[in-house]
Short mmCIF file of C-alpha atoms in Angstrom, two decimals:
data_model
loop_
_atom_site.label_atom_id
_atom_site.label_comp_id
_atom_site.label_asym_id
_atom_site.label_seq_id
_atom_site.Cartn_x
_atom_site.Cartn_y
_atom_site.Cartn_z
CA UNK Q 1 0.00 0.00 0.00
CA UNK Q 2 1.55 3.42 -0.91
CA UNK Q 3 -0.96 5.66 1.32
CA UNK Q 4 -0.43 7.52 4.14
CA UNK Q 5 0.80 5.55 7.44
CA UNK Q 6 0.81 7.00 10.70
CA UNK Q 7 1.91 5.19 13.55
CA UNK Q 8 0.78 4.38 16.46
CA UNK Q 9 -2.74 4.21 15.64
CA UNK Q 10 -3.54 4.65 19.15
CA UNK Q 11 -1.73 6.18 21.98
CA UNK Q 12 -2.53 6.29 26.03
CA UNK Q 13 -0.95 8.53 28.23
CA UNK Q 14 -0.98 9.72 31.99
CA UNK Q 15 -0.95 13.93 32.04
CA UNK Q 16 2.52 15.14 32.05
CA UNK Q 17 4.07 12.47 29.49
CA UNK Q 18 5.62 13.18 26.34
CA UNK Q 19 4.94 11.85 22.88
CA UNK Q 20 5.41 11.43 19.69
CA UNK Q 21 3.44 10.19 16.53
CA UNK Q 22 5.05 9.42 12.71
CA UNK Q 23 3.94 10.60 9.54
CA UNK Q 24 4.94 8.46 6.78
CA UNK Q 25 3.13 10.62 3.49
CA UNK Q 26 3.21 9.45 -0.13
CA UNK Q 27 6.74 9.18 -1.56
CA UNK Q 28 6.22 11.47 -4.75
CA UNK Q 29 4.38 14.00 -2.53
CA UNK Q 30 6.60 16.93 -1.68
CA UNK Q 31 4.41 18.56 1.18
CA UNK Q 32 3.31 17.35 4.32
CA UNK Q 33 0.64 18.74 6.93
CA UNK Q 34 -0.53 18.09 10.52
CA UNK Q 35 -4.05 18.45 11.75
CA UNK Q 36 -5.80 18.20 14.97
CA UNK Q 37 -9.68 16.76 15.01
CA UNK Q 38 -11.77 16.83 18.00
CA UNK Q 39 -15.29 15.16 18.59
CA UNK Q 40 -17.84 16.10 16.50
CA UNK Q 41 -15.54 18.34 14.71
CA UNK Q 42 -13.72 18.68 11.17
CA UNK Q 43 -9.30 18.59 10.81
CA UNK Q 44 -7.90 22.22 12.31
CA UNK Q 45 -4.59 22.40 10.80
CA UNK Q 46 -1.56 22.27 12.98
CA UNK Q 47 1.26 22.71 10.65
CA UNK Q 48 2.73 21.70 7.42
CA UNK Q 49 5.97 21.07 5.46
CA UNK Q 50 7.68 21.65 2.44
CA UNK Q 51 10.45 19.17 2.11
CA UNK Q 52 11.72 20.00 5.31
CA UNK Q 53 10.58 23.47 5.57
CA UNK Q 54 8.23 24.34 8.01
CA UNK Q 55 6.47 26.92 6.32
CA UNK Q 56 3.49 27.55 8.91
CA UNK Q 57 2.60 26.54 12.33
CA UNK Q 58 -0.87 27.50 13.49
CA UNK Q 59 -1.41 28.97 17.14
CA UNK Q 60 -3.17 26.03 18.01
CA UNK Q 61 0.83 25.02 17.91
CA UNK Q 62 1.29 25.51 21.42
CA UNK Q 63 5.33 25.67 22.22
CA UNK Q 64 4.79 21.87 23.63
CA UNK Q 65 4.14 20.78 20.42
CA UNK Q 66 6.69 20.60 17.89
CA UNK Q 67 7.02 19.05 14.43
CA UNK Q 68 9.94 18.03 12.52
CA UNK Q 69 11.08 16.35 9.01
CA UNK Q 70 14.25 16.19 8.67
CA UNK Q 71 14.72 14.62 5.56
CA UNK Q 72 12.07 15.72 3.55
CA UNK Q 73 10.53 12.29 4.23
CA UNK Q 74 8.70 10.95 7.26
CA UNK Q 75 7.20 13.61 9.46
CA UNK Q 76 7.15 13.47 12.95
CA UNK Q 77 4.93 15.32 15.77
CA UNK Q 78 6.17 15.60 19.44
CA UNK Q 79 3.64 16.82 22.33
CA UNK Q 80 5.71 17.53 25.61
CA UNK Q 81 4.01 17.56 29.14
CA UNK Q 82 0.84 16.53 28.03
CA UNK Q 83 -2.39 18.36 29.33
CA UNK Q 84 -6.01 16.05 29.05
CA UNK Q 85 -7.05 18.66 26.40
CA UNK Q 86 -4.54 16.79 24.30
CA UNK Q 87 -6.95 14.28 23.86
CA UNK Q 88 -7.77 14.25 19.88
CA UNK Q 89 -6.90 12.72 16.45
CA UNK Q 90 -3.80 13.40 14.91
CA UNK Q 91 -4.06 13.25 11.01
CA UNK Q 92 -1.34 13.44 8.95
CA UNK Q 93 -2.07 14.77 5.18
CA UNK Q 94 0.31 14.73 1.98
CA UNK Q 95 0.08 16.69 -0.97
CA UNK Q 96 2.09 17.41 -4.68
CA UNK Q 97 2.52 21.17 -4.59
CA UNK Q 98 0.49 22.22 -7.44
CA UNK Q 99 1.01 26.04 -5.87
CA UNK Q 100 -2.89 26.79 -5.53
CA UNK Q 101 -6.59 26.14 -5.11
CA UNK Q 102 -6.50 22.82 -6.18
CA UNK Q 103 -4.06 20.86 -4.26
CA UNK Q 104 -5.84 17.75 -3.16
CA UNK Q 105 -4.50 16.48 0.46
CA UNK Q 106 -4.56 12.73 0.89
CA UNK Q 107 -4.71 11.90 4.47
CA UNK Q 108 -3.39 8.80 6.53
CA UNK Q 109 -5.90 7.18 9.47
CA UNK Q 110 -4.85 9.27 11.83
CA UNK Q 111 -3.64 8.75 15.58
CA UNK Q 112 -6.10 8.92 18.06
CA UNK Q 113 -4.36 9.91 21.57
CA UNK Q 114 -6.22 9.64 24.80
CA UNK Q 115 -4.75 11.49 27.74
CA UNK Q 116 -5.20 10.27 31.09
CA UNK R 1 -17.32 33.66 10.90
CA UNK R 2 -17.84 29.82 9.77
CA UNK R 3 -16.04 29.81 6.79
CA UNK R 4 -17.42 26.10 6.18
CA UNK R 5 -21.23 25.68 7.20
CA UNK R 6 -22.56 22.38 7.00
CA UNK R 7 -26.04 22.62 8.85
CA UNK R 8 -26.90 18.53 8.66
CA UNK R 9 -25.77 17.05 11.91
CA UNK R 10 -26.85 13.60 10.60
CA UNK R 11 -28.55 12.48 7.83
CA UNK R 12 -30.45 8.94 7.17
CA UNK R 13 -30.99 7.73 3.73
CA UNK R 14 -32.55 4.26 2.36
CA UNK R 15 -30.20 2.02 0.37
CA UNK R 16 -29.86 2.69 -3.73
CA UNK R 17 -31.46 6.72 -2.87
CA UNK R 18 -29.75 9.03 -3.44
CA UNK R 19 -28.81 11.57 -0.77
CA UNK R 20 -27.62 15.56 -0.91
CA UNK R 21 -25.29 16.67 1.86
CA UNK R 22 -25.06 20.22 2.01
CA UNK R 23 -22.38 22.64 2.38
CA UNK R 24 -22.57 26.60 2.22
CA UNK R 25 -19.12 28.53 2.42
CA UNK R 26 -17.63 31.95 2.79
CA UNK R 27 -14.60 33.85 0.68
CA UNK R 28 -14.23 36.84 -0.79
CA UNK R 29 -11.45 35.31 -2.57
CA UNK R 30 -12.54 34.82 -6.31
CA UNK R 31 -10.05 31.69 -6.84
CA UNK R 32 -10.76 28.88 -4.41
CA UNK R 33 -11.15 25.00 -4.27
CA UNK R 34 -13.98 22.59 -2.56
CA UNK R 35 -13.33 19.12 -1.59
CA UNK R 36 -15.22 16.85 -0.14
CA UNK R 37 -13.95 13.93 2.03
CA UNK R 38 -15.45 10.82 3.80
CA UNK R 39 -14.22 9.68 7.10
CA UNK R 40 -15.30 6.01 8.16
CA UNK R 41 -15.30 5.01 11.83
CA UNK R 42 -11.82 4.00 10.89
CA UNK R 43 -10.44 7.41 11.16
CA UNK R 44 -9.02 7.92 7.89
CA UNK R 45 -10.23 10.80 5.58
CA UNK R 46 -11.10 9.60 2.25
CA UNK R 47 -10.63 12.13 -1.00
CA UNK R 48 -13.80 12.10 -2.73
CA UNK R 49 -14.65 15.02 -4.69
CA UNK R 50 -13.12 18.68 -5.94
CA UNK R 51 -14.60 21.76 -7.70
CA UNK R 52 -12.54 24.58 -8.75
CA UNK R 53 -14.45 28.09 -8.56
CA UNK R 54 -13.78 28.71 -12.21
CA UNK R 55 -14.90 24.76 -12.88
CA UNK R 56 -17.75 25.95 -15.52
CA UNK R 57 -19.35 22.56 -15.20
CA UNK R 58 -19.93 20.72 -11.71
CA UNK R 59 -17.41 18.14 -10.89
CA UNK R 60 -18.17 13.80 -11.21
CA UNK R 61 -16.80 11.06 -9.87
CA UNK R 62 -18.37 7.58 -10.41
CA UNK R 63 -21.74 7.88 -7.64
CA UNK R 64 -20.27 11.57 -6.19
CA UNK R 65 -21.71 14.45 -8.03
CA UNK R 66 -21.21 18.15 -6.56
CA UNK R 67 -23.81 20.74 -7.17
CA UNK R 68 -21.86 23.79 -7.37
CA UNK R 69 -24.19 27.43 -6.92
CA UNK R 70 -21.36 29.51 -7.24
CA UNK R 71 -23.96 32.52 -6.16
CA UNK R 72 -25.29 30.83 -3.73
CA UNK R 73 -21.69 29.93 -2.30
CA UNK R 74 -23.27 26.45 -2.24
CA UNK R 75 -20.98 22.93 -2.56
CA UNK R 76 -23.89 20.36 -1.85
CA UNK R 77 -22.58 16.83 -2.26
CA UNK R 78 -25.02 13.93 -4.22
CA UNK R 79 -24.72 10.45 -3.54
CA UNK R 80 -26.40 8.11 -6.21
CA UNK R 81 -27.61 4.56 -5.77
CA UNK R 82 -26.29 5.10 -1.52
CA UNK R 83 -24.78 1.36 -0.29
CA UNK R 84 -24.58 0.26 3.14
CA UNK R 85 -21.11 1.46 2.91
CA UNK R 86 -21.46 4.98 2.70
CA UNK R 87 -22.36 5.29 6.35
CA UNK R 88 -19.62 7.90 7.69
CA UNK R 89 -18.96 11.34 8.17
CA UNK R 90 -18.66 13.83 5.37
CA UNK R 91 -16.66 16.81 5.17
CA UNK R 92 -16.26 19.78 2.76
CA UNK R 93 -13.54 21.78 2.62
CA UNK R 94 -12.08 24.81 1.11
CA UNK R 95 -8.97 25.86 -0.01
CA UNK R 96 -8.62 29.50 -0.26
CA UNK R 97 -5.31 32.08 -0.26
CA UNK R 98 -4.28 33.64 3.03
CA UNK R 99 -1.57 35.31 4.70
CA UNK R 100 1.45 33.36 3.32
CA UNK R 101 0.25 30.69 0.82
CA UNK R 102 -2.92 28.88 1.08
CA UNK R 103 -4.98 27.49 3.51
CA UNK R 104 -7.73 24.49 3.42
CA UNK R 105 -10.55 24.92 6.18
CA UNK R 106 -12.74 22.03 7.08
CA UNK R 107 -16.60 22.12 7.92
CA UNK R 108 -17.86 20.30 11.10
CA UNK R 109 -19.05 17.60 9.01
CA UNK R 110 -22.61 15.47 8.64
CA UNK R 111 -22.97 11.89 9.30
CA UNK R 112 -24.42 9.99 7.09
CA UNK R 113 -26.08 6.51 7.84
CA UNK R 114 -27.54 4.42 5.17
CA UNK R 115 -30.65 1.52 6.10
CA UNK R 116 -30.66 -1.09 4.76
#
């Protein structure tokens, strides 16, 4: 399968714990992205790549959350000290810059965290 | 403002109907781009859909058809002959320029179940 992984596909933690979800996008696709969902709600975006370019964070990006791709490859997203508003889906998206409107994002299944 | 408004909480629809989903939006941005995904209880968004705002005629794919009002600042989503499969959430998006580049924005989404 050439999707989108993500891994894991489910994470528990106790309040206070770090950690830290892959991104594995498409191999052609040049850009990556980050999104929070919440219950009942649609993706927010977090932050995406470009190679390895971080080209925007959102302030939903608190400064416990970082993101990193160091190679231009695999993405990945690190939550420090987490709080029990933490508690969401992380989806991972990856996308062929085609520079406008049209760029289609093609998204992985996501890794739901539950903090404790 | 809700830039994506998708009023339909849930929806229920009898197997082979077909069912609209609607989705209103807001830009005063004269080049933008709708999507619409599907998200199964398994998490992962599924691509279904786009429409480009200069797209003269409204976009097709296999049982997805989107009725684009362009006045109306409508996107509504048509499922043909609905299976037992198509129970999930649905989500329109645009993609619109902002500050920096461009920026897709995600509706709350409508669940859609399908009776056999």
């Amino acid at each position: 399968d050439t999707g989108v992984s993500q891994n894991p596909r489910h994470k528990i933690t106790k309040r206070g714990q770090n950690v830290t979800f892959r991104c594995d996008p498409i191999s052609e696709h040049n850009r990556l992205y980050w999104y929070r969902q919440t219950l009942g709600q649609g993706p927010e975006f977090l932050t995406y790549f470009q190679n390895e370019a971080q080209l925007e964070k959102s302030r939903l990006l608190s400064d416990r959350f970082s993101a990193e791709r160091p190679k231009g490859s695999f993405s990945t997203l690190e939550i420090q000290r987490t709080e029990q508003g933490d508690s969401a889906m992380y989806l991972c998206a990856s996308s062929l810059n085609s520079g406008g409107v049209s760029e289609t994002q093609y998204f992985g299944p996501g890794t739901r965290l539950l903090v404790l | 403002a809700q830039k994506i408004t998708q009023t339909q909480p849930g929806m229920f629809v009898q197997e082979k109907e077909a069912v609209t989903l609607d989705c209103t939006y807001d830009t005063s941005d004269p080049s933008y781009g709708l999507f619409w995904y599907k998200q199964p209880s398994s998490g992962e968004m599924i691509f279904l859909i786009y429409q480009g705002s200069y797209d003269q005629q409204n976009a097709t794919e296999g049982r997805y058809s989107l009725n684009f009002q362009k006045a109306r600042k409508s996107a509504n989503l048509v499922i043909s002959a609905s299976q037992l499969g198509d129970s999930a959430m649905y989500f329109c998006a645009m993609r619109e320029r902002n500050t920096g580049g461009f920026k897709t924005i995600f509706g709350a989404g409508t669940r859609l179940f399908v009776k056999a």
